[in-house]
Amino acid sequence: MQEFLEEPLTEEESLLLQPFITNSDRAVFGLRNLPEVVKGALFSRYSRSDKSLRRILLDEFIKAPEASFTRIVGGGSDNSADQLVAIQQAEAFYDRVLIGYGDDSVAELGGAHLACEGISNIAAKALEDSRLGISPLEKSTRYVPFNRKINGRYRYYREPSIMASTHAQRYEATLDYLFDTYTDLIEPLLSWVQERTPKDRTTSERAYNNATKAKTLDLLRGLLPMATLTNVGLFGNGRAFEYLLVKLAASPHPEVRILGASMQQELDQIIPSFVKRAKTERGAQYSRYISTNWNRTKYLAQQHLGQIQPAASSTVQLVEYDPDAEVKIVAAILYPHTDLTWEQIQEYVVALSTQERVEIINTYVGDRESRFHRPGRAFEQTYYTFDVLADIGAYRDLHRHRVLTQERQHYCVRHGYVIPTELEEANLAQTYRKALEYAAETTELISQDLPDAAQYVVPFAYRVRWRIKLNLREVYHLVELRSSRQGHPSYRTVAQEIYQQINAVHPTLVANMHFVDLNDYALERLAAEQRIDTKLQQLNQN
Ligand SMILES: Cc1cc2nc3c(=O)[nH]c(=O)nc-3n(C[C@H](O)[C@H](O)[C@H](O)COP(=O)(O)OP(=O)(O)OC[C@H]3O[C@@H](n4cnc5c(N)ncnc54)[C@H](O)[C@@H]3O)c2cc1C
């Protein structure tokens, strides 16, 4: 690397900085042991200063009395309460740096980890609807049985407006019935799964037990209602959190609004400067803007469409694609390698033969040795829209893809439910059905008085309709990931259908999707568990 040309630090300065930077003499260095607000403020100065970051840290923070630097970093101690008080006292200083020198994006310079526990699936989905800047992780219905009771009660959200209504008893009876059925079916279904797919000699006890347990819980998750309590961990930057808080405050569900207020309270202790606008009049106004427009358009939609009955539809329907996709993709592939205008390139590509275009596409994609070898941005030049009607379980999983545009209709029971064929084969479908149908009656009953709250009753087996719009690059990622053997069968079906339907209209564009898996498996998790065994053996050997 070239010599790093920057005014050198004195020995004393290096010593002062040493706890906070990973090196004091190279062009690339990291920040450490600094609170989020200091890192954010420090970075925000980058765009308005000729100094190096080390120099800014020294001159404008460590040596500036109004920055309360020594107290904020605890003088070496790690007392976060003292740190918070010091940050609050120096708030005017940080506000000046953050707002005075930066723009909205400075709130992306600090982040927080937040745990949201004991929230319903309605609330979990509201959190996970975030895209840019938030990374969520949620307790899995595949690996964790959801039937543990606390103080003799199943863990589901007792929705306050329902509990205060005449429906309270029916609500609890229905949800208890769903959880009782889930609990009662675990053992017989696990035995059936193990009988159907006995352990072979090469599979370990650990891998086999995990794979059969996962299969059983996958088959039963359809009984879990949207009220089921779960845990969601979020890592995000301040800007993304601020926007999320505004959106949560606009929710029709009181649980979600209360959750947003609790999140604000905790974020105020970690990244206060970055999320403060969510609780000001500006934030409240933004929330009102979202909820007012939502309610008005909902009313209009009712006026326009309220009398029309839904037509029969398939699980996945390709409703929009670009007939010129191939030309646009090829033009986008060539674009960075010439100095011609887009129009010139496109005009040239239109005149090419299919064989010539295919050669360009294949060269661009190259030899993909794994699904991680994704085609580049030229594949973002064309989009597909799908209308999907699949069980809520599948929606919960696919909704997590943040690069897509996805929007769902409300959770209801009108589109019927999906029952895994394995339950029929195991002779357990009748019990499953009875619980689902009772839940449907309860949902309809409550929705006459409390339509928003009634959604808490809907079990994951019921279908929900949603729209997916995605570009071809994301198609490769989603289809190859979500069709892979270890995936849940219900979203594997959606991913496989997306592939088949694009293949029917644009075969040349998906010809390089080598890692789509169109097979069915009796024990989806087994191969993944066997790979874990191999890794465990390697770890033990080292
Ligand atoms: C078999 C299986 C089991 C799973 N089990 C669980 C589970 O138990 N619990 C759970 O919570 N989730 C689970 N997931 C979901 C998983 O965590 C992802 O949230 C989901 O698959 C979205 O995929 P993605 O992040 O790759 O894709 P997308 O969100 O579609 O993003 C596409 C790509 O963009 C990049 N990207 C997008 N956003 C960011 C970002 N913020 N930072 C950096 N890069 C980004 C990444 O390269 C990513 O692969 C599971 C997924 C699978 C396939």
Coordinates of C-alpha atoms in Angstrom, one line a residue, residues 21-503:
I21 CA -9.1 3.5 17.3
T22 CA -7.7 0.2 16.0
N23 CA -4.4 1.9 14.8
S24 CA -2.9 5.4 14.9
D25 CA -0.8 5.4 11.7
R26 CA -2.6 3.6 8.8
A27 CA -5.1 4.9 6.3
V28 CA -7.7 2.3 7.3
F29 CA -8.8 2.1 10.9
G30 CA -11.8 1.2 13.0
L31 CA -13.5 3.0 15.9
R32 CA -14.0 1.1 19.2
N33 CA -15.2 1.7 22.8
L34 CA -17.2 4.7 21.8
P35 CA -21.0 5.3 22.4
E36 CA -23.2 5.4 19.3
V37 CA -23.9 9.1 19.6
V38 CA -20.2 9.9 19.6
K39 CA -19.5 7.6 16.6
G40 CA -22.4 9.2 14.7
A41 CA -21.4 12.8 15.5
L42 CA -17.8 12.0 14.6
F43 CA -18.7 10.5 11.2
S44 CA -21.2 13.3 10.5
R45 CA -18.2 15.8 10.5
Y46 CA -16.5 13.9 7.7
S47 CA -18.5 15.7 5.0
R48 CA -17.7 19.2 6.3
S49 CA -14.1 18.9 7.3
D50 CA -10.7 18.6 5.7
K51 CA -9.3 16.9 8.8
S52 CA -8.7 13.3 9.3
L53 CA -11.1 11.5 11.6
R54 CA -8.4 11.0 14.3
R55 CA -7.8 14.7 14.3
I56 CA -11.6 15.5 14.6
L57 CA -11.9 13.0 17.4
L58 CA -9.0 14.7 19.3
D59 CA -9.7 18.3 18.6
E60 CA -13.5 18.5 18.6
F61 CA -14.5 15.7 21.0
I62 CA -11.7 14.6 23.4
K63 CA -10.4 18.1 24.0
A64 CA -13.8 20.0 23.7
P65 CA -15.2 20.5 27.2
E66 CA -18.8 20.8 26.0
A67 CA -18.6 17.3 24.4
S68 CA -18.3 15.8 28.0
F69 CA -16.1 13.2 26.3
T70 CA -14.3 11.8 29.3
R71 CA -17.6 11.4 31.2
I72 CA -19.4 9.9 28.3
V73 CA -16.8 7.2 27.7
G74 CA -16.7 6.7 31.5
G75 CA -13.0 7.4 31.8
G76 CA -12.3 3.7 31.2
S77 CA -15.2 2.5 33.3
D78 CA -18.2 1.0 31.6
N79 CA -21.1 2.5 33.6
S80 CA -23.8 3.0 31.0
A81 CA -26.0 5.0 33.5
D82 CA -23.3 7.6 34.0
Q83 CA -22.7 7.6 30.3
L84 CA -26.4 8.3 29.6
V85 CA -26.5 11.2 32.1
A86 CA -23.3 12.7 30.5
I87 CA -24.8 12.3 27.0
Q88 CA -28.0 14.0 28.1
Q89 CA -26.0 16.9 29.6
A90 CA -24.0 17.3 26.4
E91 CA -27.1 16.9 24.3
A92 CA -27.0 20.4 22.9
F93 CA -23.5 19.8 21.7
Y94 CA -24.4 16.6 19.9
D95 CA -27.6 18.0 18.5
R96 CA -25.5 20.8 17.0
V97 CA -23.0 18.4 15.5
L98 CA -25.6 15.9 14.2
I99 CA -28.3 18.3 12.9
G100 CA -26.1 21.3 12.2
Y101 CA -23.6 19.5 10.1
G102 CA -25.5 16.5 8.7
D103 CA -28.8 15.6 7.1
D104 CA -31.3 12.8 7.8
S105 CA -28.6 10.3 6.9
V106 CA -26.5 11.0 10.0
A107 CA -29.1 9.0 12.0
E108 CA -27.8 6.0 10.1
L109 CA -24.4 6.4 11.8
G110 CA -25.5 4.8 15.1
G111 CA -27.3 1.6 15.7
A112 CA -28.9 -0.4 18.4
H113 CA -29.9 -4.0 19.3
L114 CA -33.4 -4.3 20.6
A115 CA -35.2 -7.3 21.9
C116 CA -39.0 -7.3 21.7
E117 CA -40.3 -10.2 23.7
G118 CA -43.8 -11.6 24.3
I119 CA -45.3 -9.9 21.3
S120 CA -48.0 -11.3 19.0
N121 CA -47.4 -12.4 15.4
I122 CA -49.4 -9.4 14.3
A123 CA -46.8 -7.2 16.0
A124 CA -43.9 -9.3 14.9
K125 CA -45.0 -8.8 11.3
A126 CA -45.3 -5.1 11.8
L127 CA -41.7 -5.0 12.9
E128 CA -40.4 -7.2 10.1
D129 CA -42.2 -5.1 7.5
S130 CA -39.1 -2.8 7.7
R131 CA -36.7 -3.1 4.8
L132 CA -33.6 -0.8 4.6
G133 CA -31.6 -0.6 7.8
I134 CA -33.2 -3.2 10.0
S135 CA -32.1 -6.8 10.5
P136 CA -34.6 -8.9 12.4
L137 CA -34.4 -12.3 13.9
E138 CA -37.5 -14.2 15.2
K139 CA -38.0 -17.3 17.3
S140 CA -38.6 -20.2 15.0
T141 CA -41.8 -22.2 14.8
R142 CA -39.7 -25.0 13.4
Y143 CA -37.2 -25.4 16.2
V144 CA -39.2 -24.3 19.2
P145 CA -42.5 -25.9 20.3
F146 CA -45.0 -23.1 21.1
N147 CA -47.0 -24.9 23.7
R148 CA -45.2 -24.1 27.0
K149 CA -47.6 -22.6 29.5
I150 CA -46.8 -19.8 32.0
N151 CA -48.9 -19.9 35.2
G152 CA -51.2 -22.4 33.6
R153 CA -51.9 -20.2 30.6
Y154 CA -50.8 -20.6 27.0
R155 CA -48.7 -17.8 25.7
Y156 CA -51.0 -15.9 23.3
Y157 CA -52.0 -12.2 23.2
R158 CA -55.2 -11.5 25.1
E159 CA -56.3 -8.6 22.9
P160 CA -57.7 -5.9 25.2
S161 CA -60.7 -4.8 23.1
I162 CA -61.7 -8.5 22.7
M163 CA -61.2 -9.2 26.4
A164 CA -63.3 -6.2 27.3
S165 CA -66.1 -7.4 25.0
T166 CA -68.7 -10.1 25.2
H167 CA -66.4 -12.3 23.0
A168 CA -63.7 -12.7 25.7
Q169 CA -64.7 -16.2 26.8
R170 CA -65.1 -17.4 23.3
Y171 CA -61.7 -15.9 22.3
E172 CA -59.9 -17.7 25.1
A173 CA -61.8 -21.0 24.5
T174 CA -60.9 -20.9 20.8
L175 CA -57.2 -20.1 21.3
D176 CA -56.9 -22.7 24.1
Y177 CA -58.5 -25.2 21.8
L178 CA -55.9 -24.5 19.1
F179 CA -53.0 -24.8 21.5
D180 CA -54.4 -27.9 23.1
T181 CA -54.8 -29.5 19.6
Y182 CA -51.2 -28.5 18.7
T183 CA -50.0 -30.0 22.0
D184 CA -52.0 -33.2 21.7
L185 CA -50.8 -33.8 18.1
I186 CA -47.1 -33.5 18.7
E187 CA -46.4 -37.0 20.1
P188 CA -48.6 -39.0 17.6
L189 CA -47.4 -37.0 14.7
L190 CA -43.7 -37.4 15.7
S191 CA -44.2 -41.2 16.0
W192 CA -45.8 -41.2 12.5
V193 CA -43.0 -39.2 11.0
Q194 CA -40.4 -41.5 12.6
E195 CA -42.2 -44.6 11.4
R196 CA -42.5 -43.2 7.8
T197 CA -38.8 -42.2 7.7
P198 CA -36.9 -44.6 9.9
K199 CA -33.3 -43.7 10.8
D200 CA -30.7 -45.3 8.6
R201 CA -27.3 -46.5 9.8
T202 CA -25.4 -43.5 8.4
T203 CA -27.5 -40.9 10.2
S204 CA -26.7 -39.9 13.8
E205 CA -29.3 -39.9 16.6
R206 CA -28.9 -36.1 17.0
A207 CA -29.5 -35.3 13.3
Y208 CA -32.4 -37.7 13.1
N209 CA -34.2 -36.5 16.2
N210 CA -33.7 -32.8 15.2
A211 CA -34.9 -33.5 11.6
T212 CA -38.0 -35.4 12.7
K213 CA -38.9 -32.9 15.4
A214 CA -38.6 -30.0 12.9
K215 CA -40.8 -31.9 10.4
T216 CA -43.4 -32.4 13.1
L217 CA -43.4 -28.8 14.2
D218 CA -43.5 -27.7 10.6
L219 CA -46.6 -29.8 10.0
L220 CA -48.4 -28.4 13.1
R221 CA -47.6 -24.7 12.8
G222 CA -50.8 -24.1 10.9
L223 CA -52.7 -24.4 14.2
L224 CA -50.9 -21.4 15.8
P225 CA -53.0 -18.3 15.8
M226 CA -51.7 -14.8 14.9
A227 CA -52.1 -14.0 18.7
T228 CA -49.2 -16.5 19.4
L229 CA -46.5 -14.7 21.4
T230 CA -43.0 -14.7 20.0
N231 CA -39.7 -12.9 20.4
V232 CA -38.1 -10.7 17.8
G233 CA -34.6 -9.2 18.0
L234 CA -33.8 -6.2 15.8
F235 CA -30.5 -4.7 14.9
G236 CA -31.0 -1.4 13.1
N237 CA -29.7 2.1 12.6
G238 CA -31.3 5.2 14.1
R239 CA -32.9 6.4 10.9
A240 CA -34.6 3.0 10.2
F241 CA -35.8 2.8 13.9
E242 CA -37.1 6.4 13.7
Y243 CA -39.2 5.5 10.6
L244 CA -40.3 2.2 12.2
L245 CA -41.5 4.1 15.3
V246 CA -43.6 6.5 13.1
K247 CA -45.1 3.6 11.3
L248 CA -45.9 1.6 14.5
A249 CA -47.7 4.7 15.9
A250 CA -49.9 4.6 12.8
S251 CA -51.0 1.0 13.3
P252 CA -54.7 0.2 13.8
H253 CA -53.7 -2.3 16.5
P254 CA -53.3 -0.9 20.0
E255 CA -50.7 -3.6 20.8
V256 CA -48.5 -2.4 18.0
R257 CA -48.8 1.3 19.0
I258 CA -47.9 0.4 22.6
L259 CA -45.0 -1.7 21.4
G260 CA -43.7 1.4 19.5
A261 CA -43.9 3.5 22.6
S262 CA -42.0 0.9 24.6
M263 CA -39.3 0.7 21.9
Q264 CA -39.0 4.5 21.9
Q265 CA -38.4 4.4 25.7
E266 CA -35.6 1.9 25.3
L267 CA -34.0 3.5 22.2
D268 CA -34.0 6.8 24.1
Q269 CA -31.4 5.1 26.4
I270 CA -29.2 3.9 23.6
I271 CA -29.4 6.3 20.6
P272 CA -31.6 9.2 21.8
S273 CA -30.3 11.7 19.4
F274 CA -31.2 9.5 16.4
V275 CA -34.8 8.7 17.3
K276 CA -35.9 11.8 19.1
R277 CA -38.0 13.2 16.1
A278 CA -40.4 10.2 16.3
K279 CA -41.8 11.5 19.6
T280 CA -42.1 15.1 18.6
E281 CA -45.0 16.8 16.9
R282 CA -43.2 16.2 13.5
G283 CA -43.3 12.4 14.2
A284 CA -46.9 12.5 15.4
Q285 CA -47.9 14.4 12.2
Y286 CA -46.1 11.9 10.0
S287 CA -48.0 9.0 11.8
R288 CA -51.3 10.8 11.3
Y289 CA -50.5 11.3 7.7
I290 CA -49.9 7.6 7.2
S291 CA -53.0 6.5 9.2
T292 CA -55.4 9.1 7.7
N293 CA -54.5 8.3 4.1
W294 CA -54.7 4.5 4.9
N295 CA -58.2 4.9 6.4
R296 CA -59.4 7.1 3.6
T297 CA -58.2 4.8 0.8
K298 CA -59.7 1.9 2.7
Y299 CA -63.0 3.6 2.6
L300 CA -62.7 4.4 -1.1
A301 CA -61.7 0.8 -1.8
Q302 CA -64.9 -0.4 0.0
Q303 CA -67.0 2.1 -2.1
H304 CA -65.4 0.8 -5.4
L305 CA -65.0 -2.9 -4.7
G306 CA -67.0 -3.8 -1.7
Q307 CA -69.8 -5.6 -3.6
I308 CA -67.5 -7.8 -5.7
Q309 CA -66.8 -11.4 -4.7
P310 CA -63.2 -12.7 -4.9
A311 CA -62.6 -14.8 -8.0
A312 CA -61.0 -18.3 -7.7
S313 CA -57.3 -18.0 -7.9
S314 CA -54.2 -20.2 -8.0
T315 CA -51.5 -20.1 -5.3
V316 CA -49.1 -18.1 -7.5
Q317 CA -50.1 -16.0 -10.5
L318 CA -47.7 -14.0 -12.6
V319 CA -49.7 -10.9 -13.3
E320 CA -47.1 -8.5 -14.8
Y321 CA -43.8 -8.9 -16.7
D322 CA -41.9 -7.0 -19.3
P323 CA -42.1 -8.5 -22.8
D324 CA -38.9 -6.6 -23.7
A325 CA -37.1 -8.0 -20.6
E326 CA -34.4 -9.9 -22.6
V327 CA -33.4 -6.8 -24.6
K328 CA -33.3 -4.7 -21.5
I329 CA -31.2 -7.2 -19.6
V330 CA -28.7 -7.6 -22.5
A331 CA -28.5 -3.8 -22.9
A332 CA -27.8 -3.4 -19.2
I333 CA -25.1 -6.1 -19.3
L334 CA -23.3 -4.3 -22.1
Y335 CA -23.9 -0.7 -20.8
P336 CA -20.9 -0.3 -18.4
H337 CA -18.4 -1.6 -21.0
T338 CA -19.1 1.1 -23.6
D339 CA -19.5 4.9 -23.8
L340 CA -22.7 4.7 -25.9
T341 CA -26.1 6.0 -24.7
W342 CA -28.7 3.6 -23.4
E343 CA -30.9 4.2 -26.4
Q344 CA -28.0 3.3 -28.8
I345 CA -27.2 0.1 -27.0
Q346 CA -30.9 -0.9 -26.8
E347 CA -31.3 -0.3 -30.6
Y348 CA -28.3 -2.5 -31.3
V349 CA -29.5 -5.3 -29.0
V350 CA -33.0 -5.3 -30.6
A351 CA -31.3 -6.3 -33.9
L352 CA -29.4 -9.2 -32.3
S353 CA -30.5 -12.8 -32.8
T354 CA -31.7 -14.8 -29.8
Q355 CA -28.5 -16.9 -29.9
E356 CA -26.3 -13.8 -29.7
R357 CA -28.3 -12.5 -26.8
V358 CA -28.1 -15.8 -25.0
E359 CA -24.4 -15.8 -25.5
I360 CA -24.1 -12.4 -23.9
I361 CA -26.3 -13.4 -20.9
N362 CA -24.4 -16.7 -20.4
T363 CA -21.1 -14.9 -20.5
Y364 CA -22.3 -12.3 -18.0
V365 CA -23.6 -15.0 -15.5
G366 CA -20.5 -17.2 -16.0
D367 CA -19.9 -20.4 -14.2
R368 CA -22.0 -20.3 -11.1
E369 CA -20.6 -22.8 -8.6
S370 CA -23.0 -22.1 -5.8
R371 CA -26.2 -20.1 -5.3
F372 CA -24.1 -17.4 -3.7
H373 CA -22.7 -16.6 -7.2
R374 CA -25.4 -14.1 -8.0
P375 CA -25.7 -12.4 -11.4
G376 CA -25.0 -8.7 -11.2
R377 CA -27.1 -5.5 -11.4
A378 CA -28.0 -5.8 -15.0
F379 CA -30.5 -8.4 -13.8
E380 CA -32.3 -5.6 -11.8
Q381 CA -33.4 -4.1 -15.1
T382 CA -36.6 -6.2 -15.3
Y383 CA -39.4 -6.8 -12.8
Y384 CA -42.1 -9.4 -12.2
T385 CA -45.4 -9.0 -10.2
F386 CA -47.0 -12.0 -8.6
D387 CA -50.4 -12.3 -6.9
V388 CA -50.0 -14.9 -4.2
L389 CA -52.6 -16.7 -2.2
A390 CA -50.8 -19.0 0.2
D391 CA -51.0 -20.0 3.9
I392 CA -50.0 -17.4 6.5
G393 CA -47.1 -19.7 7.4
A394 CA -45.6 -19.2 4.0
Y395 CA -46.3 -15.5 4.0
R396 CA -44.5 -15.1 7.4
D397 CA -41.4 -16.6 5.9
L398 CA -41.4 -14.9 2.5
H399 CA -42.3 -11.6 3.9
R400 CA -38.8 -11.5 5.4
H401 CA -37.2 -10.8 2.0
R402 CA -36.4 -7.1 2.2
V403 CA -35.4 -6.3 -1.4
L404 CA -38.9 -7.1 -2.6
T405 CA -42.0 -4.9 -2.7
Q406 CA -44.6 -6.9 -0.8
E407 CA -48.1 -5.9 0.4
R408 CA -50.7 -8.1 1.9
Q409 CA -54.4 -8.0 2.4
H410 CA -55.8 -8.5 5.9
Y411 CA -55.6 -11.8 7.7
C412 CA -58.9 -13.6 7.4
V413 CA -60.5 -17.0 7.1
R414 CA -62.4 -16.4 3.9
H415 CA -59.9 -18.0 1.6
G416 CA -59.9 -21.3 3.4
Y417 CA -56.9 -23.2 4.9
V418 CA -54.2 -25.5 3.7
I419 CA -53.7 -28.8 5.4
P420 CA -50.5 -30.7 4.8
T421 CA -51.1 -34.1 3.1
E422 CA -49.0 -35.8 5.7
L423 CA -51.7 -35.1 8.4
E424 CA -54.2 -36.9 6.2
E425 CA -51.8 -39.8 5.7
A426 CA -51.2 -39.9 9.5
N427 CA -55.0 -40.0 10.1
L428 CA -54.7 -36.9 12.2
A429 CA -56.3 -34.4 9.8
Q430 CA -59.8 -34.6 11.4
T431 CA -58.6 -33.2 14.7
Y432 CA -56.6 -30.5 13.0
R433 CA -59.5 -29.5 10.8
K434 CA -62.0 -29.3 13.8
A435 CA -59.7 -26.8 15.6
L436 CA -59.2 -24.7 12.5
E437 CA -62.9 -24.6 11.7
Y438 CA -63.8 -23.6 15.2
A439 CA -61.3 -20.8 14.9
A440 CA -62.9 -19.6 11.7
E441 CA -66.3 -19.4 13.3
T442 CA -64.8 -17.4 16.1
T443 CA -63.0 -15.0 13.7
E444 CA -66.2 -14.3 11.8
L445 CA -68.1 -13.8 15.0
I446 CA -65.6 -11.3 16.5
S447 CA -65.0 -9.5 13.2
Q448 CA -68.7 -8.4 13.1
D449 CA -67.8 -6.1 16.1
L450 CA -64.0 -5.8 16.1
P451 CA -62.7 -6.5 12.6
D452 CA -59.1 -5.4 13.3
A453 CA -58.8 -7.4 16.5
A454 CA -60.5 -10.5 15.0
Q455 CA -57.3 -11.0 13.0
Y456 CA -55.5 -12.2 16.2
V457 CA -57.6 -15.4 16.0
V458 CA -56.7 -16.5 12.5
P459 CA -54.4 -19.6 12.5
F460 CA -51.3 -19.7 10.2
A461 CA -53.0 -22.5 8.1
Y462 CA -55.4 -20.0 6.6
R463 CA -54.6 -18.3 3.4
V464 CA -53.6 -14.7 2.9
R465 CA -53.3 -12.9 -0.3
W466 CA -50.3 -10.7 -1.0
R467 CA -48.5 -9.0 -3.9
I468 CA -44.8 -9.6 -4.6
K469 CA -42.9 -7.4 -7.0
L470 CA -39.3 -8.3 -7.5
N471 CA -36.5 -7.9 -10.0
L472 CA -34.8 -10.8 -11.8
R473 CA -31.7 -10.6 -9.6
E474 CA -33.8 -11.1 -6.5
V475 CA -35.8 -13.8 -8.3
Y476 CA -32.5 -15.8 -8.4
H477 CA -31.8 -15.2 -4.7
L478 CA -35.3 -15.9 -3.5
V479 CA -36.1 -18.9 -5.7
E480 CA -32.8 -20.7 -5.1
L481 CA -32.8 -20.0 -1.3
R482 CA -36.5 -20.8 -0.8
S483 CA -36.7 -23.9 -3.0
S484 CA -33.8 -25.5 -1.2
R485 CA -34.4 -28.8 0.4
Q486 CA -34.3 -27.7 4.0
G487 CA -37.1 -25.1 3.4
H488 CA -40.7 -25.4 4.6
P489 CA -42.8 -27.2 2.0
S490 CA -45.4 -24.4 1.8
Y491 CA -42.9 -21.7 0.8
R492 CA -40.9 -24.1 -1.3
T493 CA -44.1 -24.5 -3.4
V494 CA -44.4 -20.7 -3.9
A495 CA -40.7 -20.4 -4.9
Q496 CA -41.0 -23.3 -7.3
E497 CA -44.1 -21.8 -8.9
I498 CA -42.4 -18.4 -9.3
Y499 CA -39.6 -20.2 -11.1
Q500 CA -41.9 -22.2 -13.4
Q501 CA -44.0 -19.2 -14.3
I502 CA -41.0 -17.0 -15.2
N503 CA -39.5 -20.0 -17.1

